[in-house]
mmCIF file with all atom_site columns, C-alpha atoms in Angstrom:
data_model
loop_
_atom_site.group_PDB
_atom_site.id
_atom_site.type_symbol
_atom_site.label_atom_id
_atom_site.label_alt_id
_atom_site.label_comp_id
_atom_site.label_asym_id
_atom_site.label_entity_id
_atom_site.label_seq_id
_atom_site.pdbx_PDB_ins_code
_atom_site.Cartn_x
_atom_site.Cartn_y
_atom_site.Cartn_z
_atom_site.occupancy
_atom_site.B_iso_or_equiv
_atom_site.pdbx_formal_charge
_atom_site.auth_seq_id
_atom_site.auth_comp_id
_atom_site.auth_asym_id
_atom_site.auth_atom_id
_atom_site.pdbx_PDB_model_num
ATOM 1   C CA . MET A 1 1   ? 175.940 53.104  19.408 1.00 0.00 ? 1   MET A CA 1
ATOM 2   C CA . LYS A 1 2   ? 179.736 54.595  19.931 1.00 0.00 ? 2   LYS A CA 1
ATOM 3   C CA . SER A 1 3   ? 179.316 56.671  16.844 1.00 0.00 ? 3   SER A CA 1
ATOM 4   C CA . ILE A 1 4   ? 175.818 57.949  18.244 1.00 0.00 ? 4   ILE A CA 1
ATOM 5   C CA . LEU A 1 5   ? 177.496 58.689  21.576 1.00 0.00 ? 5   LEU A CA 1
ATOM 6   C CA . LYS A 1 6   ? 180.376 60.132  19.852 1.00 0.00 ? 6   LYS A CA 1
ATOM 7   C CA . LYS A 1 7   ? 177.987 62.762  17.748 1.00 0.00 ? 7   LYS A CA 1
ATOM 8   C CA . THR A 1 8   ? 175.916 63.661  20.769 1.00 0.00 ? 8   THR A CA 1
ATOM 9   C CA . ALA A 1 9   ? 178.999 64.182  22.831 1.00 0.00 ? 9   ALA A CA 1
ATOM 10  C CA . ILE A 1 10  ? 180.175 66.622  19.988 1.00 0.00 ? 10  ILE A CA 1
ATOM 11  C CA . CYS A 1 11  ? 176.725 68.166  19.468 1.00 0.00 ? 11  CYS A CA 1
ATOM 12  C CA . LEU A 1 12  ? 176.773 69.076  23.125 1.00 0.00 ? 12  LEU A CA 1
ATOM 13  C CA . LEU A 1 13  ? 179.991 70.474  22.912 1.00 0.00 ? 13  LEU A CA 1
ATOM 14  C CA . VAL A 1 14  ? 178.906 72.703  19.944 1.00 0.00 ? 14  VAL A CA 1
ATOM 15  C CA . PHE A 1 15  ? 175.743 73.740  21.522 1.00 0.00 ? 15  PHE A CA 1
ATOM 16  C CA . SER A 1 16  ? 177.233 74.670  24.965 1.00 0.00 ? 16  SER A CA 1
ATOM 17  C CA . MET A 1 17  ? 180.067 76.806  23.275 1.00 0.00 ? 17  MET A CA 1
ATOM 18  C CA . ILE A 1 18  ? 177.252 78.616  21.179 1.00 0.00 ? 18  ILE A CA 1
ATOM 19  C CA . ILE A 1 19  ? 174.899 79.200  24.398 1.00 0.00 ? 19  ILE A CA 1
ATOM 20  C CA . THR A 1 20  ? 178.059 80.430  26.556 1.00 0.00 ? 20  THR A CA 1
ATOM 21  C CA . SER A 1 21  ? 179.129 82.890  23.916 1.00 0.00 ? 21  SER A CA 1
ATOM 22  C CA . GLY A 1 22  ? 175.649 84.267  22.782 1.00 0.00 ? 22  GLY A CA 1
ATOM 23  C CA . LEU A 1 23  ? 174.895 84.533  26.561 1.00 0.00 ? 23  LEU A CA 1
ATOM 24  C CA . ALA A 1 24  ? 177.662 86.661  27.806 1.00 0.00 ? 24  ALA A CA 1
ATOM 25  C CA . ALA A 1 25  ? 176.195 90.115  26.885 1.00 0.00 ? 25  ALA A CA 1
ATOM 26  C CA . PRO A 1 26  ? 178.534 92.916  26.744 1.00 0.00 ? 26  PRO A CA 1
ATOM 27  C CA . LYS A 1 27  ? 179.057 94.962  30.030 1.00 0.00 ? 27  LYS A CA 1
ATOM 28  C CA . LYS A 1 28  ? 177.921 98.255  29.329 1.00 0.00 ? 28  LYS A CA 1
ATOM 29  C CA . GLU A 1 29  ? 179.215 101.510 30.982 1.00 0.00 ? 29  GLU A CA 1
ATOM 30  C CA . VAL A 1 30  ? 176.943 104.751 31.487 1.00 0.00 ? 30  VAL A CA 1
ATOM 31  C CA . HIS A 1 31  ? 179.038 107.666 31.958 1.00 0.00 ? 31  HIS A CA 1
ATOM 32  C CA . ALA A 1 32  ? 177.786 110.933 33.043 1.00 0.00 ? 32  ALA A CA 1
ATOM 33  C CA . ALA A 1 33  ? 177.266 113.537 30.946 1.00 0.00 ? 33  ALA A CA 1
ATOM 34  C CA . GLN A 1 34  ? 179.113 116.295 32.581 1.00 0.00 ? 34  GLN A CA 1
ATOM 35  C CA . GLY A 1 35  ? 181.781 114.318 34.267 1.00 0.00 ? 35  GLY A CA 1
ATOM 36  C CA . THR A 1 36  ? 180.403 113.626 37.271 1.00 0.00 ? 36  THR A CA 1
ATOM 37  C CA . TYR A 1 37  ? 176.345 113.210 38.951 1.00 0.00 ? 37  TYR A CA 1
ATOM 38  C CA . GLY A 1 38  ? 176.066 114.075 42.542 1.00 0.00 ? 38  GLY A CA 1
ATOM 39  C CA . GLY A 1 39  ? 174.921 110.944 44.354 1.00 0.00 ? 39  GLY A CA 1
ATOM 40  C CA . ARG A 1 40  ? 174.163 109.902 48.034 1.00 0.00 ? 40  ARG A CA 1
ATOM 41  C CA . ILE A 1 41  ? 174.513 106.733 49.862 1.00 0.00 ? 41  ILE A CA 1
ATOM 42  C CA . TRP A 1 42  ? 171.548 105.104 51.028 1.00 0.00 ? 42  TRP A CA 1
ATOM 43  C CA . LYS A 1 43  ? 172.351 102.057 53.126 1.00 0.00 ? 43  LYS A CA 1
ATOM 44  C CA . SER A 1 44  ? 173.314 102.181 56.645 1.00 0.00 ? 44  SER A CA 1
ATOM 45  C CA . TRP A 1 45  ? 177.037 101.799 55.244 1.00 0.00 ? 45  TRP A CA 1
ATOM 46  C CA . VAL A 1 46  ? 179.113 100.450 52.229 1.00 0.00 ? 46  VAL A CA 1
ATOM 47  C CA . LYS A 1 47  ? 182.178 99.469  51.408 1.00 0.00 ? 47  LYS A CA 1
ATOM 48  C CA . LEU A 1 48  ? 184.257 101.551 48.585 1.00 0.00 ? 48  LEU A CA 1
ATOM 49  C CA . ARG A 1 49  ? 186.354 99.242  46.923 1.00 0.00 ? 49  ARG A CA 1
ATOM 50  C CA . LYS A 1 50  ? 189.821 99.206  44.875 1.00 0.00 ? 50  LYS A CA 1
ATOM 51  C CA . SER A 1 51  ? 187.728 97.315  42.077 1.00 0.00 ? 51  SER A CA 1
ATOM 52  C CA . LYS A 1 52  ? 184.380 95.834  40.831 1.00 0.00 ? 52  LYS A CA 1
ATOM 53  C CA . SER A 1 53  ? 184.341 93.041  42.845 1.00 0.00 ? 53  SER A CA 1
ATOM 54  C CA . LYS A 1 54  ? 183.529 91.963  46.604 1.00 0.00 ? 54  LYS A CA 1
ATOM 55  C CA . LYS A 1 55  ? 186.509 90.163  47.198 1.00 0.00 ? 55  LYS A CA 1
ATOM 56  C CA . SER A 1 56  ? 188.652 93.343  46.231 1.00 0.00 ? 56  SER A CA 1
ATOM 57  C CA . LYS A 1 57  ? 190.044 95.490  48.758 1.00 0.00 ? 57  LYS A CA 1
ATOM 58  C CA . VAL A 1 58  ? 188.288 97.866  50.553 1.00 0.00 ? 58  VAL A CA 1
ATOM 59  C CA . ILE A 1 59  ? 189.545 101.552 50.342 1.00 0.00 ? 59  ILE A CA 1
ATOM 60  C CA . ARG A 1 60  ? 187.117 102.914 53.272 1.00 0.00 ? 60  ARG A CA 1
ATOM 61  C CA . LYS A 1 61  ? 183.524 102.645 54.490 1.00 0.00 ? 61  LYS A CA 1
ATOM 62  C CA . ILE A 1 62  ? 180.657 105.329 53.791 1.00 0.00 ? 62  ILE A CA 1
ATOM 63  C CA . SER A 1 63  ? 178.292 106.232 56.126 1.00 0.00 ? 63  SER A CA 1
ATOM 64  C CA . LYS A 1 64  ? 174.342 106.523 54.986 1.00 0.00 ? 64  LYS A CA 1
ATOM 65  C CA . GLY A 1 65  ? 173.364 109.839 53.449 1.00 0.00 ? 65  GLY A CA 1
ATOM 66  C CA . GLU A 1 66  ? 177.246 110.812 52.870 1.00 0.00 ? 66  GLU A CA 1
ATOM 67  C CA . PRO A 1 67  ? 177.436 112.824 49.322 1.00 0.00 ? 67  PRO A CA 1
ATOM 68  C CA . VAL A 1 68  ? 179.573 111.141 46.645 1.00 0.00 ? 68  VAL A CA 1
ATOM 69  C CA . GLN A 1 69  ? 180.393 112.128 43.229 1.00 0.00 ? 69  GLN A CA 1
ATOM 70  C CA . VAL A 1 70  ? 179.176 109.151 40.617 1.00 0.00 ? 70  VAL A CA 1
ATOM 71  C CA . HIS A 1 71  ? 181.594 108.689 37.507 1.00 0.00 ? 71  HIS A CA 1
ATOM 72  C CA . TYR A 1 72  ? 180.057 105.844 35.789 1.00 0.00 ? 72  TYR A CA 1
ATOM 73  C CA . THR A 1 73  ? 177.988 102.923 36.414 1.00 0.00 ? 73  THR A CA 1
ATOM 74  C CA . SER A 1 74  ? 179.253 99.559  34.863 1.00 0.00 ? 74  SER A CA 1
ATOM 75  C CA . GLY A 1 75  ? 177.028 96.484  35.462 1.00 0.00 ? 75  GLY A CA 1
ATOM 76  C CA . LYS A 1 76  ? 176.119 96.191  39.323 1.00 0.00 ? 76  LYS A CA 1
ATOM 77  C CA . TRP A 1 77  ? 179.153 98.914  39.891 1.00 0.00 ? 77  TRP A CA 1
ATOM 78  C CA . ARG A 1 78  ? 179.276 102.548 40.115 1.00 0.00 ? 78  ARG A CA 1
ATOM 79  C CA . LYS A 1 79  ? 182.464 104.313 40.167 1.00 0.00 ? 79  LYS A CA 1
ATOM 80  C CA . VAL A 1 80  ? 182.590 107.312 42.614 1.00 0.00 ? 80  VAL A CA 1
ATOM 81  C CA . THR A 1 81  ? 184.777 109.515 44.569 1.00 0.00 ? 81  THR A CA 1
ATOM 82  C CA . TYR A 1 82  ? 184.298 110.069 48.354 1.00 0.00 ? 82  TYR A CA 1
ATOM 83  C CA . LYS A 1 83  ? 186.406 112.503 50.498 1.00 0.00 ? 83  LYS A CA 1
ATOM 84  C CA . GLY A 1 84  ? 189.020 112.159 47.613 1.00 0.00 ? 84  GLY A CA 1
ATOM 85  C CA . LYS A 1 85  ? 189.294 108.531 47.260 1.00 0.00 ? 85  LYS A CA 1
ATOM 86  C CA . THR A 1 86  ? 187.876 106.953 44.172 1.00 0.00 ? 86  THR A CA 1
ATOM 87  C CA . GLY A 1 87  ? 186.410 103.485 43.949 1.00 0.00 ? 87  GLY A CA 1
ATOM 88  C CA . PHE A 1 88  ? 183.719 101.413 43.282 1.00 0.00 ? 88  PHE A CA 1
ATOM 89  C CA . VAL A 1 89  ? 180.084 100.851 45.179 1.00 0.00 ? 89  VAL A CA 1
ATOM 90  C CA . LEU A 1 90  ? 177.479 98.318  44.205 1.00 0.00 ? 90  LEU A CA 1
ATOM 91  C CA . LYS A 1 91  ? 175.140 100.626 42.394 1.00 0.00 ? 91  LYS A CA 1
ATOM 92  C CA . LYS A 1 92  ? 171.624 99.641  44.563 1.00 0.00 ? 92  LYS A CA 1
ATOM 93  C CA . TYR A 1 93  ? 173.331 101.142 47.087 1.00 0.00 ? 93  TYR A CA 1
ATOM 94  C CA . VAL A 1 94  ? 173.969 104.817 45.961 1.00 0.00 ? 94  VAL A CA 1
ATOM 95  C CA . TYR A 1 95  ? 171.347 107.018 45.002 1.00 0.00 ? 95  TYR A CA 1
ATOM 96  C CA . ILE A 1 96  ? 171.942 109.738 42.054 1.00 0.00 ? 96  ILE A CA 1
ATOM 97  C CA . ASN A 1 97  ? 170.409 113.052 42.291 1.00 0.00 ? 97  ASN A CA 1
ATOM 98  C CA . THR A 1 98  ? 168.489 114.284 39.247 1.00 0.00 ? 98  THR A CA 1
ATOM 99  C CA . ASN A 1 99  ? 167.624 117.546 40.303 1.00 0.00 ? 99  ASN A CA 1
ATOM 100 C CA . ALA A 1 100 ? 164.281 116.911 38.610 1.00 0.00 ? 100 ALA A CA 1
ATOM 101 C CA . PRO A 1 101 ? 161.773 119.803 38.426 1.00 0.00 ? 101 PRO A CA 1
ATOM 102 C CA . GLU A 1 102 ? 158.981 119.421 40.457 1.00 0.00 ? 102 GLU A CA 1
ATOM 103 C CA . LEU A 1 103 ? 155.578 119.011 37.772 1.00 0.00 ? 103 LEU A CA 1
ATOM 104 C CA . SER A 1 104 ? 152.632 121.236 38.483 1.00 0.00 ? 104 SER A CA 1
ATOM 105 C CA . GLY A 1 105 ? 149.972 123.014 36.412 1.00 0.00 ? 105 GLY A CA 1
ATOM 106 C CA . SER A 1 106 ? 148.264 121.481 33.468 1.00 0.00 ? 106 SER A CA 1
ATOM 107 C CA . GLN A 1 107 ? 149.211 118.661 31.319 1.00 0.00 ? 107 GLN A CA 1
ATOM 108 C CA . GLU A 1 108 ? 150.482 120.604 28.777 1.00 0.00 ? 108 GLU A CA 1
ATOM 109 C CA . GLU A 1 109 ? 152.617 122.655 31.171 1.00 0.00 ? 109 GLU A CA 1
ATOM 110 C CA . LYS A 1 110 ? 154.078 119.483 32.909 1.00 0.00 ? 110 LYS A CA 1
ATOM 111 C CA . GLY A 1 111 ? 155.049 118.227 29.509 1.00 0.00 ? 111 GLY A CA 1
ATOM 112 C CA . GLN A 1 112 ? 156.837 121.417 28.712 1.00 0.00 ? 112 GLN A CA 1
ATOM 113 C CA . THR A 1 113 ? 158.479 121.004 32.010 1.00 0.00 ? 113 THR A CA 1
ATOM 114 C CA . VAL A 1 114 ? 159.446 117.287 31.388 1.00 0.00 ? 114 VAL A CA 1
ATOM 115 C CA . ALA A 1 115 ? 160.396 118.054 27.834 1.00 0.00 ? 115 ALA A CA 1
ATOM 116 C CA . ALA A 1 116 ? 162.867 120.982 29.369 1.00 0.00 ? 116 ALA A CA 1
ATOM 117 C CA . PHE A 1 117 ? 164.574 118.891 31.795 1.00 0.00 ? 117 PHE A CA 1
ATOM 118 C CA . ALA A 1 118 ? 165.308 116.083 29.460 1.00 0.00 ? 118 ALA A CA 1
#
């Protein structure tokens, strides 16, 4: 009975190690192609933080509609600059301006416009 329990415990330990190492996907960072993107805050106000954590120091608060420069996105956070201060804001509160062209005309013309924008 003890040997079965030991084997079960060892199997569970190995299994948990495999699962935790396999599920931890690497964090991806998406950087702006040309330095920064223009963005705007769309929540009533957000906290600009020193690092990518809700527990990190708040540098300042940013009001809704304020423009920010977005450097990159990493996980749930965007690195932004606002009035000379650089920090992190939850990405769900930062709208990125794409300056996408308005589509009009035939399907072919729309396709060409999308291809040119891409």
